[in-house]
Short mmCIF file of C-alpha atoms and ligand atoms in Angstrom, two decimals:
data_model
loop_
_atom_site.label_atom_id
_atom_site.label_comp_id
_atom_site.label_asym_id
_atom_site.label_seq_id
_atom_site.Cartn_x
_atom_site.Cartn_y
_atom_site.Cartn_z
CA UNK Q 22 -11.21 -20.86 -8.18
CA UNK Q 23 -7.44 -21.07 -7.86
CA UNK Q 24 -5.49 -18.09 -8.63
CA UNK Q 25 -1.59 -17.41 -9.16
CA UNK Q 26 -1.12 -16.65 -5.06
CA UNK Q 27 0.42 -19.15 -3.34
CA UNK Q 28 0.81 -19.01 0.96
CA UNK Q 29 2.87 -21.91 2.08
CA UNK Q 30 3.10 -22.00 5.94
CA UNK Q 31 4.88 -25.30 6.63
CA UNK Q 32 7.44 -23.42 7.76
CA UNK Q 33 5.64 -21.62 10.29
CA UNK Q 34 4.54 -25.63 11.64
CA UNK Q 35 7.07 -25.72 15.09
CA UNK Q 36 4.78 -23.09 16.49
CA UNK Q 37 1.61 -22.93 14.56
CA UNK Q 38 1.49 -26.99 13.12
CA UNK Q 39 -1.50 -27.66 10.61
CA UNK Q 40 -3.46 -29.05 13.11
CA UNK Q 41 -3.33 -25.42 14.99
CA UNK Q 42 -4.19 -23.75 12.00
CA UNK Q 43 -6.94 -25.95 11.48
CA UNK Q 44 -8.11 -25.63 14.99
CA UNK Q 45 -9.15 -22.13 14.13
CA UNK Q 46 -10.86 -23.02 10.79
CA UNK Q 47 -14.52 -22.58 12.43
CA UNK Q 48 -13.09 -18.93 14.31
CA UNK Q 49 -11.86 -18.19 10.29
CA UNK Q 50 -15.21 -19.07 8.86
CA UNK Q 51 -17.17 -17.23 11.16
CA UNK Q 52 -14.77 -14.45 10.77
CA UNK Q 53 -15.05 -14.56 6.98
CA UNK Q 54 -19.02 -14.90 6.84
CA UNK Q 55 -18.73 -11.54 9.11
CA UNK Q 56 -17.08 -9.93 6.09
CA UNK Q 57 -18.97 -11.24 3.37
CA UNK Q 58 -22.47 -10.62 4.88
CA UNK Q 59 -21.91 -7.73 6.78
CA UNK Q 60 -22.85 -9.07 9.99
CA UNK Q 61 -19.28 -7.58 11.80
CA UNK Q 62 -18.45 -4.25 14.05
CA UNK Q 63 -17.92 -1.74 11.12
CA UNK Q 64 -20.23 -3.05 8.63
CA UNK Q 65 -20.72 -0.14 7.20
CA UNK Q 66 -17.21 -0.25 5.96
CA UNK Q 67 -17.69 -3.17 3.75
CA UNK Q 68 -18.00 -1.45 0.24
CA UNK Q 69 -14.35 -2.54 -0.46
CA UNK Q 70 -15.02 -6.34 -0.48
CA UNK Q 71 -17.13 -6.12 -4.41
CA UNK Q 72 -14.91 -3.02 -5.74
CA UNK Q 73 -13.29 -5.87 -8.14
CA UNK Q 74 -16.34 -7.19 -9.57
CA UNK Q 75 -18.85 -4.04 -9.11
CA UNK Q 76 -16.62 -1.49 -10.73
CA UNK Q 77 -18.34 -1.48 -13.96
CA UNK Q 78 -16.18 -0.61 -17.50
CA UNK Q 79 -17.76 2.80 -17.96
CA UNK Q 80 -16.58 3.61 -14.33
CA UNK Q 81 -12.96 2.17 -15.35
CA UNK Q 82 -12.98 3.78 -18.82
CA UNK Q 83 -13.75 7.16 -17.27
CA UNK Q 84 -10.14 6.76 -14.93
CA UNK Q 85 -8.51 5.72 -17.96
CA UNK Q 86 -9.83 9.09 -20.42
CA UNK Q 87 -9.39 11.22 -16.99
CA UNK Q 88 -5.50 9.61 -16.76
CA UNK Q 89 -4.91 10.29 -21.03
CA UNK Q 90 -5.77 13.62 -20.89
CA UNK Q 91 -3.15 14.27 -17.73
CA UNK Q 92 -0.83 12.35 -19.47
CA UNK Q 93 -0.99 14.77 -22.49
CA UNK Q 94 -0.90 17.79 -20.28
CA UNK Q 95 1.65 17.00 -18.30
CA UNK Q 96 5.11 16.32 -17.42
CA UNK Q 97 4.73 15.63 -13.97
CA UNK Q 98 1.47 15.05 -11.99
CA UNK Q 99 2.09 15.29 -8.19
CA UNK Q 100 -0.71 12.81 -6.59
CA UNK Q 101 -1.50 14.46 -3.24
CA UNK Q 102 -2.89 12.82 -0.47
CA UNK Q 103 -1.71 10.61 3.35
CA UNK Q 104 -2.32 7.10 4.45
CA UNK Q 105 -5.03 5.09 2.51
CA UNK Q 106 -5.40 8.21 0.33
CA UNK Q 107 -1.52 7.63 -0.71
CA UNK Q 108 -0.17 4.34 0.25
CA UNK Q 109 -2.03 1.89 -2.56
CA UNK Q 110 -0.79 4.02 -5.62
CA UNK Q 111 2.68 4.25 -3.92
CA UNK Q 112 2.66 0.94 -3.56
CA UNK Q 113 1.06 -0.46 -7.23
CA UNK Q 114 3.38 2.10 -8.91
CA UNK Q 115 6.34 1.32 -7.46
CA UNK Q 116 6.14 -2.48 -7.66
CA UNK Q 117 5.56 -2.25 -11.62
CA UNK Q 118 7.99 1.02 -12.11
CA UNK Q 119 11.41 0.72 -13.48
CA UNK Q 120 13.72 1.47 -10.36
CA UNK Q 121 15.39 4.45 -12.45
CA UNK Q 122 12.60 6.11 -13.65
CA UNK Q 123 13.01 9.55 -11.96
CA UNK Q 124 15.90 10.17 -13.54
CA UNK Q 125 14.88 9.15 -17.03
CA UNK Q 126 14.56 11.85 -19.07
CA UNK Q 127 12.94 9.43 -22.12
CA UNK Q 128 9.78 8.64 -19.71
CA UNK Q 129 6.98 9.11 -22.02
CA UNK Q 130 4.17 8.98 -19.54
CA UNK Q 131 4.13 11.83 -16.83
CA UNK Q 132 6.23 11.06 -13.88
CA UNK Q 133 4.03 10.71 -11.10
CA UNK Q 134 5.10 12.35 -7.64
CA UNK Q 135 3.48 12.24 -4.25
CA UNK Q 136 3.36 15.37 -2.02
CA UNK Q 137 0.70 15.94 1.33
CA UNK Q 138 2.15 12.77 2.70
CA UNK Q 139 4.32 14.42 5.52
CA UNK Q 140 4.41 17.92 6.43
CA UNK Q 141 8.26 18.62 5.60
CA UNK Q 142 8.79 22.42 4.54
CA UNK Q 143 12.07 21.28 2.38
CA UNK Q 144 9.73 18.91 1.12
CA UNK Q 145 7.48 21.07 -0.19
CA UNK Q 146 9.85 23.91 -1.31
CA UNK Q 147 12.38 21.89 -3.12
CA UNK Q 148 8.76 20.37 -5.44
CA UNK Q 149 7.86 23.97 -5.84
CA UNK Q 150 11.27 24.13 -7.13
CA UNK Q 151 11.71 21.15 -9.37
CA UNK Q 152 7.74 21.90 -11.01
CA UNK Q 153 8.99 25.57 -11.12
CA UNK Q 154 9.15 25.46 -15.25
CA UNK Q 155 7.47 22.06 -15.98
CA UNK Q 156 4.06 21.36 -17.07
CA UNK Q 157 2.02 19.83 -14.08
CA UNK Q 158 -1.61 18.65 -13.46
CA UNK Q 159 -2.16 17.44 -9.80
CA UNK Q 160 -4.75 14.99 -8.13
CA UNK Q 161 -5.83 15.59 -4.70
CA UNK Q 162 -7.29 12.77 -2.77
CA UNK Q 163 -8.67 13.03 0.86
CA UNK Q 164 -11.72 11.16 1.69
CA UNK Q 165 -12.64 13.12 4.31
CA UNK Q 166 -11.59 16.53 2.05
CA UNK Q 167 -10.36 18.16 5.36
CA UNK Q 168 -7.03 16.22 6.38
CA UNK Q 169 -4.30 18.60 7.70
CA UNK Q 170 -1.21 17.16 5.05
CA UNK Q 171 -2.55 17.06 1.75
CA UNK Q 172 -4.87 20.44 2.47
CA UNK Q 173 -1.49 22.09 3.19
CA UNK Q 174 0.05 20.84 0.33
CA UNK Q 175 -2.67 21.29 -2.33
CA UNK Q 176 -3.08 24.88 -1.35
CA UNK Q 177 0.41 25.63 -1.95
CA UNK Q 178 0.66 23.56 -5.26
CA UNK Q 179 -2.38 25.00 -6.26
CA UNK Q 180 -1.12 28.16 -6.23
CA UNK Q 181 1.83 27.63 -8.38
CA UNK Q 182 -0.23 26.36 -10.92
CA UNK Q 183 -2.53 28.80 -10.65
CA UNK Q 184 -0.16 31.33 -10.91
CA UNK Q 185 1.99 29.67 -14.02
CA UNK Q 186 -0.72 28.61 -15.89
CA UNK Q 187 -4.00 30.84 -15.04
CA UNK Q 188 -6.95 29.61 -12.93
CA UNK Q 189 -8.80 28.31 -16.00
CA UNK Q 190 -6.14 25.75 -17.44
CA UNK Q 191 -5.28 24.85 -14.04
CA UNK Q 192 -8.94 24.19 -13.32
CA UNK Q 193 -8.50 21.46 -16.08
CA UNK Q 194 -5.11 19.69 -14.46
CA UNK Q 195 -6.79 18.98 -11.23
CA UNK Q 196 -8.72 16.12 -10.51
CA UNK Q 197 -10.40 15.77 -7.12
CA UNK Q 198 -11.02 12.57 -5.31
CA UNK Q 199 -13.07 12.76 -2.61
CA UNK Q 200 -16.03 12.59 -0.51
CA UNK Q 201 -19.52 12.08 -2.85
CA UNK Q 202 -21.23 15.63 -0.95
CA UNK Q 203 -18.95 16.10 2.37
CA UNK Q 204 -15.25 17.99 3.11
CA UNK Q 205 -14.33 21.06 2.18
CA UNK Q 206 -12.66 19.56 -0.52
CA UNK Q 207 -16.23 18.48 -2.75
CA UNK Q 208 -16.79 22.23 -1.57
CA UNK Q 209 -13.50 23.57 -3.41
CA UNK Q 210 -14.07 21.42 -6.13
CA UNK Q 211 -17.69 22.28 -7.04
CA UNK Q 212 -16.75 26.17 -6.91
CA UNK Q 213 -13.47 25.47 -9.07
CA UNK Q 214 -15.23 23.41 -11.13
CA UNK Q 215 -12.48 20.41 -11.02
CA UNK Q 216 -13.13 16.87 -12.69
CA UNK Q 217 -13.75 14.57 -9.75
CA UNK Q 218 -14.17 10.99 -8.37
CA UNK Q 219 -16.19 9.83 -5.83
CA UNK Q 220 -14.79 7.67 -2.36
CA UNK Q 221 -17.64 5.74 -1.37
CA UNK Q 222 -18.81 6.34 2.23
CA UNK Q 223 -18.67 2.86 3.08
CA UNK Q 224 -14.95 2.34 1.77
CA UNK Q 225 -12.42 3.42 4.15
CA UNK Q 226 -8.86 4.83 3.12
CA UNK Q 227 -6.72 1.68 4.20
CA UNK Q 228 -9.48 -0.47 2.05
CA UNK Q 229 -9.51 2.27 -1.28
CA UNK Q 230 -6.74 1.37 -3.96
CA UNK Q 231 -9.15 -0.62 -5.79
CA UNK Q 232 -11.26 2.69 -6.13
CA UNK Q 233 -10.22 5.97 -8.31
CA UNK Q 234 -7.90 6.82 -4.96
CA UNK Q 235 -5.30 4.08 -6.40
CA UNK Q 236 -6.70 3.40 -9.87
CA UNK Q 237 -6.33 6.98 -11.20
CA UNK Q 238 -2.66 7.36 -10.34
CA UNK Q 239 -1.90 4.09 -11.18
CA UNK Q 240 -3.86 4.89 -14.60
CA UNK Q 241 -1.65 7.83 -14.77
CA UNK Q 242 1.27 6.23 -14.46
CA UNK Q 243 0.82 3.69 -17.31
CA UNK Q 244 -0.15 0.92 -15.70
CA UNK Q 245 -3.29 -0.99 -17.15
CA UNK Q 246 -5.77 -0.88 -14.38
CA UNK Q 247 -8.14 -3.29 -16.29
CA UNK Q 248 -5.94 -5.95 -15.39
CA UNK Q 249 -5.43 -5.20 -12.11
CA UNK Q 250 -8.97 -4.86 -11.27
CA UNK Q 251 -9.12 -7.82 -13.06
CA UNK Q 252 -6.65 -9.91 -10.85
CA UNK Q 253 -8.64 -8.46 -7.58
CA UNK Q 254 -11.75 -9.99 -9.03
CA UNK Q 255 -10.14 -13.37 -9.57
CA UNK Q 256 -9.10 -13.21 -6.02
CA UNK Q 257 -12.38 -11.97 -4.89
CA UNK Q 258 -13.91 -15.32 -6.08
CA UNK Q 259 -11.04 -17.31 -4.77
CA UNK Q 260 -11.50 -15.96 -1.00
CA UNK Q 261 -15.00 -17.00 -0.54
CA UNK Q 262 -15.42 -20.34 1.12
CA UNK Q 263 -13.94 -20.94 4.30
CA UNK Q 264 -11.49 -23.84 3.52
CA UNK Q 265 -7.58 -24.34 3.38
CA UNK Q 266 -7.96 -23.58 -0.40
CA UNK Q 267 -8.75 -20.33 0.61
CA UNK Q 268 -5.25 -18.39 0.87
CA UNK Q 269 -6.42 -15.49 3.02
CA UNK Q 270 -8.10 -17.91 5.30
CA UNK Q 271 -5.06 -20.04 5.56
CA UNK Q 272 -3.32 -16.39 6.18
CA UNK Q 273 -5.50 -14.80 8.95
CA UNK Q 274 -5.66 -17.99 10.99
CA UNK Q 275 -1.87 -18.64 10.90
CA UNK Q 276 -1.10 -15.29 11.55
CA UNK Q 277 -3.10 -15.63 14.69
CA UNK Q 278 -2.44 -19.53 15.60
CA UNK Q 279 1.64 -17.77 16.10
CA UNK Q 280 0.31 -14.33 17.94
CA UNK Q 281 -1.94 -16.59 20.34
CA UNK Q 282 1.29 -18.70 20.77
CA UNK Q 283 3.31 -15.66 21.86
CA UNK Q 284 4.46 -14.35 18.36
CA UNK Q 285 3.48 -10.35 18.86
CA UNK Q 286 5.41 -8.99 15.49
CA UNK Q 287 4.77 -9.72 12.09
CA UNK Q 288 7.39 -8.71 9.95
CA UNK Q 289 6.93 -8.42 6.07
CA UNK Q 290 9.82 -9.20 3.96
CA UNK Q 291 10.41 -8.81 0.83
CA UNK Q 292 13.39 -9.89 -1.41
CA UNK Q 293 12.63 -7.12 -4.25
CA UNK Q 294 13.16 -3.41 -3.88
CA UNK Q 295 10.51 -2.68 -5.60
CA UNK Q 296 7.80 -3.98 -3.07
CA UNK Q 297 9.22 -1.54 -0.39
CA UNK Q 298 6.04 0.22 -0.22
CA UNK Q 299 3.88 -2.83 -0.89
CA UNK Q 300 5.19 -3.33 2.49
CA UNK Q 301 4.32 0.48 3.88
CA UNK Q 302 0.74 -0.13 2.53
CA UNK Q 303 0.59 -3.67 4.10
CA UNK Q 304 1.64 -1.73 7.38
CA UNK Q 305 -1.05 0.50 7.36
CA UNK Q 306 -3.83 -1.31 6.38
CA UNK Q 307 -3.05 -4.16 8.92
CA UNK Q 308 -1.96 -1.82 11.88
CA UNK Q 309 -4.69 0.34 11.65
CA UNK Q 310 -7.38 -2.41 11.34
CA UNK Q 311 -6.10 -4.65 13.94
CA UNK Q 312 -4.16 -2.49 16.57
CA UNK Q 313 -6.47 -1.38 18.97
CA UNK Q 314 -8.11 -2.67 22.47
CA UNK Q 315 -4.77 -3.26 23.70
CA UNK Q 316 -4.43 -5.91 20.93
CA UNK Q 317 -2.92 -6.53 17.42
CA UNK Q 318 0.28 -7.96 15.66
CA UNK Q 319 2.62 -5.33 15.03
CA UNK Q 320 3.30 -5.01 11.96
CA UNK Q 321 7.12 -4.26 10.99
CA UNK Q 322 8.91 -4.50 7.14
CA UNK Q 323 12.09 -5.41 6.15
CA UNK Q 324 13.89 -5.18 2.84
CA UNK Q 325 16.15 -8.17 2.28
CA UNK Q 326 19.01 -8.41 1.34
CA UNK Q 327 19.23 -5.16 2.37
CA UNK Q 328 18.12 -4.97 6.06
CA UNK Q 329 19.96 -8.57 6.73
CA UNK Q 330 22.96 -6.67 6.86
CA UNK Q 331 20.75 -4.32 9.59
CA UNK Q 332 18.30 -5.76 11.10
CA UNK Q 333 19.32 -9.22 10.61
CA UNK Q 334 20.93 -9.85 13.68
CA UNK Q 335 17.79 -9.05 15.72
CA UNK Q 336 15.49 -11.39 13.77
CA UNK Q 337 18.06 -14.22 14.09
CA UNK Q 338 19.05 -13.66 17.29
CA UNK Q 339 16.46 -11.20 19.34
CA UNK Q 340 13.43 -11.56 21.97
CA UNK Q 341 11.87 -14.56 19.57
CA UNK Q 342 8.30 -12.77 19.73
CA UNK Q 343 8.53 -12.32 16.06
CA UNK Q 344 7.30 -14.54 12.67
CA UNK Q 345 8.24 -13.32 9.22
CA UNK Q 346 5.64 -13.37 5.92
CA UNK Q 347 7.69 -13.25 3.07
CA UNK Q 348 6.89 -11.97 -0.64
CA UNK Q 349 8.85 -13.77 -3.31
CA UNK Q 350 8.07 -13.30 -6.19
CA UNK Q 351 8.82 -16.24 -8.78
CA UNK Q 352 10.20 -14.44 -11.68
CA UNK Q 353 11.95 -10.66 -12.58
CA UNK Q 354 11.11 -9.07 -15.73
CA UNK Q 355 14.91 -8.61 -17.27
CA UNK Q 356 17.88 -11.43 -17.18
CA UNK Q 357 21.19 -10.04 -15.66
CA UNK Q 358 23.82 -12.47 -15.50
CA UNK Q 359 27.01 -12.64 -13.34
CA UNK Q 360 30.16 -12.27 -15.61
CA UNK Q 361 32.97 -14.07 -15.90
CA UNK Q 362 36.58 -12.39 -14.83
CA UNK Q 363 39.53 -13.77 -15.49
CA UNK Q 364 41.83 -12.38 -12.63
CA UNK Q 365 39.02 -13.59 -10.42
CA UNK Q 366 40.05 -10.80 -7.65
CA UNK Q 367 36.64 -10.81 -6.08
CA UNK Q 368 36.53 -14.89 -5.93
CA UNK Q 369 32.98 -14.74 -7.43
CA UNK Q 370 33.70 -17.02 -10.63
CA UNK Q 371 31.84 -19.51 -8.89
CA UNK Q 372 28.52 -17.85 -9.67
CA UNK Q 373 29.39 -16.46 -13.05
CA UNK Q 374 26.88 -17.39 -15.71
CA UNK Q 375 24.36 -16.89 -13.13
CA UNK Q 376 21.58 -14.87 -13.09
CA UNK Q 377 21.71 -12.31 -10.02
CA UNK Q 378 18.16 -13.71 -9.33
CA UNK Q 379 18.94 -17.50 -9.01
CA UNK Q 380 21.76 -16.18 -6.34
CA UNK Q 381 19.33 -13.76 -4.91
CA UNK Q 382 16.64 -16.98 -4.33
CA UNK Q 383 19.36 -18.98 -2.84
CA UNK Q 384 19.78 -15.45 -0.60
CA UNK Q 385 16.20 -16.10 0.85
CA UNK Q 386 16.81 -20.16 0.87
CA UNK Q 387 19.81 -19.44 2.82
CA UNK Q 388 17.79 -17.02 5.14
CA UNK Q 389 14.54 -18.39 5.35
CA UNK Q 390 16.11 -21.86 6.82
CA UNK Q 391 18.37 -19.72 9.06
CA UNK Q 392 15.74 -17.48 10.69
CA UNK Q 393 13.81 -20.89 11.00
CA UNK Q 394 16.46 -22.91 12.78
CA UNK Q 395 16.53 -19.77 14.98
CA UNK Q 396 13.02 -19.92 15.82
CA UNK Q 397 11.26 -17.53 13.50
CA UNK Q 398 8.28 -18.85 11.88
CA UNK Q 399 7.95 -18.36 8.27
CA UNK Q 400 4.71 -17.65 6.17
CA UNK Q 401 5.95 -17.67 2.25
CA UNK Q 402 3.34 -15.80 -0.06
CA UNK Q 403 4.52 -16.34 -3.65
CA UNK Q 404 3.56 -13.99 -6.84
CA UNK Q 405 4.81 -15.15 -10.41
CA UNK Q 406 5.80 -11.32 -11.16
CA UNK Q 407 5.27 -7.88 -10.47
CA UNK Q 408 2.80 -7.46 -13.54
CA UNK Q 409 -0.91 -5.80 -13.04
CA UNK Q 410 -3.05 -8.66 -12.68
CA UNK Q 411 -1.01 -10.66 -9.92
CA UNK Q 412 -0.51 -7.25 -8.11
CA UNK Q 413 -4.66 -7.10 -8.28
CA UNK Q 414 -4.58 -10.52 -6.53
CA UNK Q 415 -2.08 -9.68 -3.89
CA UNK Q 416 -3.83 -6.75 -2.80
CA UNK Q 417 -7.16 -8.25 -2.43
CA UNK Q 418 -5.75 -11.40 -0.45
CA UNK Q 419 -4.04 -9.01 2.09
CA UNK Q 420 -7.65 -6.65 2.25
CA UNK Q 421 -9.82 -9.94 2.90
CA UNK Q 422 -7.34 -12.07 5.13
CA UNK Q 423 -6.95 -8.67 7.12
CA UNK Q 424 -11.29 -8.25 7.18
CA UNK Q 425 -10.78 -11.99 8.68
CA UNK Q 426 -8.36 -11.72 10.85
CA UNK Q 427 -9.14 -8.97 12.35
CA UNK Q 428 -12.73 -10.23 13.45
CA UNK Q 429 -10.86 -13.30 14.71
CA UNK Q 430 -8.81 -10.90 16.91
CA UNK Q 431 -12.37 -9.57 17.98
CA UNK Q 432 -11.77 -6.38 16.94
CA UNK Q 433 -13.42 -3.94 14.71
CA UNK Q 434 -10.76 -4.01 11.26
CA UNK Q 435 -12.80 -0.79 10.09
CA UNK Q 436 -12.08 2.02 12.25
CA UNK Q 437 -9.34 3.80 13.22
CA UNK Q 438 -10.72 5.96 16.73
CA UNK Q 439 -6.59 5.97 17.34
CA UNK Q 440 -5.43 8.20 14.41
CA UNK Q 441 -7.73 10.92 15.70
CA UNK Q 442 -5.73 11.36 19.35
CA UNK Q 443 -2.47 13.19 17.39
CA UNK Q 444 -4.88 15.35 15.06
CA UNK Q 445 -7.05 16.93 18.51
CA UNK Q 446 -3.16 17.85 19.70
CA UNK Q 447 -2.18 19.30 16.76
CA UNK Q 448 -5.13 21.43 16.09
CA UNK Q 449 -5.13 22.13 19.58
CA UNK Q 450 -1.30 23.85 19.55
CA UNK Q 451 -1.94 25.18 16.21
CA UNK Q 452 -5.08 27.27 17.87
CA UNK Q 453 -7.44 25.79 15.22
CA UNK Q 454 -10.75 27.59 15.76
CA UNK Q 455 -12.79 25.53 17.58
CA UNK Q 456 -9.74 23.90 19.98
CA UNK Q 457 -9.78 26.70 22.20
CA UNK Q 458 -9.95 24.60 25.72
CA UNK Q 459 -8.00 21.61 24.65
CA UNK Q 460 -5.04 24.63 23.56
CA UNK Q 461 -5.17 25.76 27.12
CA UNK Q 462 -4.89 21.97 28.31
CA UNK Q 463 -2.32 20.89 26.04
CA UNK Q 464 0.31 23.75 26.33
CA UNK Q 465 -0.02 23.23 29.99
CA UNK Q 466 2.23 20.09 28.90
CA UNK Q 467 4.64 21.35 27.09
O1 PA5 X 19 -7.15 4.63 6.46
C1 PA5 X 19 -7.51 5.73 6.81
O2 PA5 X 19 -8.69 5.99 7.03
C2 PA5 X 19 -6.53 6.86 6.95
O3 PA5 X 19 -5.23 6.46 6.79
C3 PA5 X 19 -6.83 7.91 5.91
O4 PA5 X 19 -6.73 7.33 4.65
C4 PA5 X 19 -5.90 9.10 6.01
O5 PA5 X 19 -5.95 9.63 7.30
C5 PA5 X 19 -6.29 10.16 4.99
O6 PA5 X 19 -7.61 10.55 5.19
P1 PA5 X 19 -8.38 11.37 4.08
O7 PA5 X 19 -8.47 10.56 2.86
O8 PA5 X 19 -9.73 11.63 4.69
O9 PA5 X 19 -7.61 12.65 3.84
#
């Protein structure tokens, strides 16, 4: 099955040529047999891999009646929740959000607002502040149910709401998502009596946005998760044999053809504002699957043309350890065009009648050959638009081409042992019951 994802990595050929890449094709198929049979370290983390095609409508129509009935109660719904509990529905409603939307005030749906992702007290106090008199309905999501960040954050949100609009109605604008029996949020949530989803044990938080922990806020938001899930399943078919037709085979073992020849950094790039955080998503879910053992391609972002005028110097010029994957996507929603001025001042008559996308494509030409010439190899992913269905696609190709190339990198892609090392510390100097010896240990240090 072909679908509307395209990888072209001739570009990438003076260090990773198609006979490299091909090289690896029985590493990649073993590698992708690993994820689709479950015979891989962490294959109890697999559930992620049928979420497209084994979400069934009922399950889909329940997110969609849970996400009207927020959307009539509220102005804002603040979506609480850190890492895989955040990043997909960051990422999904920013990509299909109009850039200005915050400061709409003729938004019909509820504007959707993320708190629990850091632990900043301004943060928090200036949303306590702008909720103060609007109507709000929040969703928690922690997997677990007993994260530090979005605990802190619920309880204090919680409170407000309690407190403006009685522990009854406030019971009915929060929806839990979260462990099925475990965490002391199921706990909070049975006693309160909240609406809730279910995370299933065996799909981990960096592998979730295809599950109610994306699909609710994304629901919320007004964004038609039907075709989304729909896309993902298209893309689900599309990744199964282990050929060059297969994009996120052709992905994983190009990726690692350029870190085996020395290229340590992968940097993301997109030429689109709005996939900033389709990049923060892509960072987590590839970092935390593949760094660890001493191994893994860092994974860095850049916004272009933003960051050219930052970073660009490095990438042209720097330590050439680095290859660039770039997002383009084929086509914007709305036609600006470059005007014509008659006093000419700024010298840009030469592109009037243009639209600011045909100069911005000429922007990544102009780059991409550039960054080449300097020795930066260059995977291109193209997406026809930011629309549900080919957002459903692009998340599922980076999720299965990261399940592959992480086994190639003979790692396990489903754990995460290092996130735990901070947590221990912080507990520990917070005097969390429970730390006593490691607080003893650890202010030793200071
Ligand atoms: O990918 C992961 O497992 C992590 O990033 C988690 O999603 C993150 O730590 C949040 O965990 P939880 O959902 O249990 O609160």
């Amino acid at each position: 099955m072909k679908t509307n994802i395209n990888v072209n990595i001739a570009q990438a050929a003076a260090v990773a040529p198609e006979s490299a890449v091909k090289a690896l094709l029985p590493e990649a198929a073993d590698a992708l047999a690993k994820v689709d049979n479950g015979t891989g370290a962490g294959n109890d983390f697999l559930g992620w891999t049928d979420l497209p095609t084994h979400t069934t409508q009922a399950e889909l129509e329940d997110i969609i009646a849970t996400a009207r009935s927020l959307q009539k109660d509220c102005e804002y719904v603040v979506c609480i929740g850190i890492g895989g509990s955040y990043l997909g529905a960051k990422a999904v409603i920013e990509a299909l959000s109009d850039s200005f939307a915050a400061y709409r005030i003729d938004y019909t749906n509820p504007k959707v607002i993320f708190a629990g992702q850091n632990i900043g007290e301004d943060y928090l106090f200036e949303l306590r502040n702008l909720l103060a008199d609007k109507k709000f309905g929040i969703i928690v999501i922690s997997k677990s149910g007993t994260t530090t960040e979005p605990a802190i954050a619920f309880r204090i949100l919680k409170e407000q709401l309690e407190q403006r609009v009685g522990k009854e109605e406030a019971s009915r604008r929060i929806v839990a998502i979260t462990d099925a029996k475990r965490g002391a949020l199921r706990q909070l949530a049975t006693e309160e009596g909240y609406k809730t989803f279910v995370i299933d044990d065996n799909v981990g938080g960096r592998f979730s946005v295809l599950s109610p922990v994306g699909l609710l806020p994304i629901a919320v938001a007004g964004y038609d998760i039907m075709a989304l899930m729909a896309g993902a399943a298209e893309m689900q078919l599309a990744t199964k044999e282990a050929t060059l037709e297969n994009p996120a085979v052709v992905y994983a073992a190009t990726r690692n053809a350029l870190y085996r020849a020395g290229k340590k950094i992968e940097i993301l790039v997109n030429y689109n504002p709005k996939l900033h955080f389709l990049a923060e998503w892509w960072k987590q879910l590839y970092g935390e699957s593949e760094g660890k053992d001493g191994k893994g391609i860092f994974p860095a972002a850049v916004d272009f043309s933003t960051d050219l005028h930052s970073m660009g110097q490095w990438i042209q010029d720097g330590e050439r350890t680095i290859f660039e994957t770039v997002i383009s996507v084929d086509a914007p929603e709305h036609e600006t065009i470059v005007p014509t001025d008659n006093d000419n001042l700024d010298g840009l008559n030469y592109i009037a009648g243009k639209r600011v996308d045909e100069v911005n494509k000429m922007a990544e030409i102009g780059t991409r050959i550039a960054h080449v010439d300097g020795g930066v190899p260059n995977i291109r992913i193209t997406i026809p638009a930011l629309r549900e269905q080919y957002l459903g696609q692009l998340i599922y190709f980076f999720e299965k081409a990261c399940g592959i190339s992480g086994y190639m990198l003979e790692v396990n892609p489903f754990d995460q042992p290092g996130v735990e090392a901070y947590k221990r510390n912080m507990f520990a100097l917070l005097g969390k019951p429970g730390y006593e010896a490691e607080t003893a240990a650890i202010r030793a240090k200071i």
